[in-house]
Amino acid sequence: MSQLRSVPTLDDVARAAGVSTATVSRCLNSPERVVEVTRKRVMSAVEQLGYTPNFGARVMAARRTFTIGAIIPTMENAIFARALQAFQEELHARGYTLLVASSAYQPEIEEEQIRSLVARGADGLLLIGHERDPEVYDYLKSRSIPVLSAWVYLPDTGQPAVGFDNRRSMFALAQQVIDFGHLRIAMISGITKGNDRAAGRVLGLRDALQANGLDPEAMPVIETPYGVENGADALRSLMQADVPPTVVMCGNDVLAVGALRGAQDMGLSVPQDVSITGFDDIELARIVTPQITTVHVPHREMGRKAAIALVDMVEKRSTGEVVELKSTLQIRDSLRDLNG
Amino acid sequence: MSQLRSVPTLDDVARAAGVSTATVSRCLNSPERVVEVTRKRVMSAVEQLGYTPNFGARVMAARRTFTIGAIIPTMENAIFARALQAFQEELHARGYTLLVASSAYQPEIEEEQIRSLVARGADGLLLIGHERDPEVYDYLKSRSIPVLSAWVYLPDTGQPAVGFDNRRSMFALAQQVIDFGHLRIAMISGITKGNDRAAGRVLGLRDALQANGLDPEAMPVIETPYGVENGADALRSLMQADVPPTVVMCGNDVLAVGALRGAQDMGLSVPQDVSITGFDDIELARIVTPQITTVHVPHREMGRKAAIALVDMVEKRSTGEVVELKSTLQIRDSLRDLNG
DNA sequence: GAAATCAGTGTAAGCGCTTGCATTTGAATC
DNA sequence: GATTCAAATGCAAGCGCTTACACTGATTTC
């Protein structure tokens, strides 16, 4: 007998509507298989009892969750927010729910989060970047959980992905910087260890130096964690060199904004005394003065396409492709044209 | 018989270790109840099979999830990020997992998310603000799910909360602004409908005008959704009045930054031509030039204390108190002292 | 008019885990 | 050596849901 004042179950609804639990279940999951009059009766019982299906039970019985997990390195800033928003909107439109976790840029935490999302029955996973312990991929494969990487385009890995070529994008920006007459280039990069996006951006800049007859090894590079303060500190130390750079290229916009502040704190004006570039094109890049020259990443498009691709994989319409999105240069005031 | 290459279950582990499923379960959940030699045997079987407990099944059997749900109005900006980060860290330390959802400032979506988190078995819920359909609270109460509000201090409601007094905080800032000699005050507020934080801030400003013999009704107020662009637009329209304000007080820092941009776009300098204030003290407030005068909200402390309070409620150590946190004024360059 | 078909519904077997209670084990006590 | 008792473990009943299969009665087909 159903207890009074207890959480209603399928059984309670079935009893209230005078049908079997199977019928109630069908009303909820494939309404077209139930004749209208019955359905209405059931639905009003659902309403009246304030019934909400128990997710755990449903997962167990159906062995599907319609849940997609995403693990992003950080929620602390806007970098992933826009893409994630689009990702989630597209998932929602396809009847999926998004579960988000963040790894604080730490592989061990990421692995823990992956296990947790898998245990929670995620039908598919979105991860940022490719680089991680192969065991992680084995684990996911053994459970046949589709994984899609975002933020990278590295077709050689063969991993399904929706992203852009970090290395080539940074190369393009660097080429522009060099075309503007800059020869003394320094870089502030995010931590490259375990972060193939950051690493790719460093490589892209080196490529450009090489291609233009400059010595990649001679370029000062400071690696520092995410954060405005860190960018400011790094800039200060770079500008104290005997022959300071004419441009400081940053691995991301947050560091670039920090570098900008750092320069202004030193009494340097940007771009007269030093040029600064970023990467990502988050809103912040246009809010500061001067606005920051950066690489525009199609965040929303990436989020949307990732959702489509991942759902296709989950529903076995595809085994996962490697999709390349194009980044574009955003030349703004923080970069000075030395020829001009 | 356990199928080859299938996801291992408790049964598989039990068989591999030569014990019953009960013992394996206890090894995982209350290891002290199992003698060491057995435990080791079980654990190595777990390891060897790559076993991960099925969350759905566990939830169903134990009727506890060790999961806390949080629904925040938006993930798009940093407002809630810092508090949420602290919230999640504290939860983690106490053995709980955080599930985050965002409502896009829409009550219907929030309700949907609440149901979804409840269906997923959240042991407790963190919500932002108090104001919502009473049915929501009834629903939660009928399922005896503890709810804690953050970002508000409204003891009269009796709802458990950890937050600050939005109205009084804004009053304090406004008093300072008035003390600085400003008489023509305008406001750019977030949408107040369904948002008691935004509404409280407007009231606080009106209180201050009243208390200083100014007419609260005469103050121009523009309500606009979150977003830098919106702030800029609002400022432009406020400054086009016959007698433009000497200070524009904004309901949050994002609008304030927008207002700042808007002013700069119009060729006005801040704070010489017009002062601007914000609320929240997110990182952005210190990144822009001039830095924005704002109300500092103890985000991390709020997150941490909310976690502690909510877990106490979930574990029935408390029935929920109303905790007030103190906000503080951050006077920075965007506010001009007209007496000075 | 009988057979075949079909839509709508019910029956009941799990899904993988936890836990109250029963049972076994082994040490401590007499 | 028998008795007692606590600690360690096993047994088995669910937790709330989905779904394969069975059943019913109406409709169609020949």
Coordinates of C-alpha atoms (C1' of nucleotides) in Angstrom, one line a residue, chain B residues 10 22 25 29 51 58 61, chain C residues 15-21:
Chain B
L10 CA 29.2 -6.1 -8.1
A22 CA 27.3 -7.8 0.5
S25 CA 29.5 -3.5 -1.0
N29 CA 31.1 1.8 1.7
Y51 CA 34.9 -1.9 -11.6
R58 CA 23.4 2.6 -5.7
A61 CA 19.2 0.9 -3.0
Chain C
dC15 C1' 18.5 -3.6 -14.0
dG16 C1' 22.9 -3.4 -9.9
dC17 C1' 23.1 -2.2 -5.6
dT18 C1' 22.4 -1.8 -0.1
dT19 C1' 21.1 -3.5 4.3
dG20 C1' 18.3 -5.9 8.0
dC21 C1' 18.7 -10.1 9.7

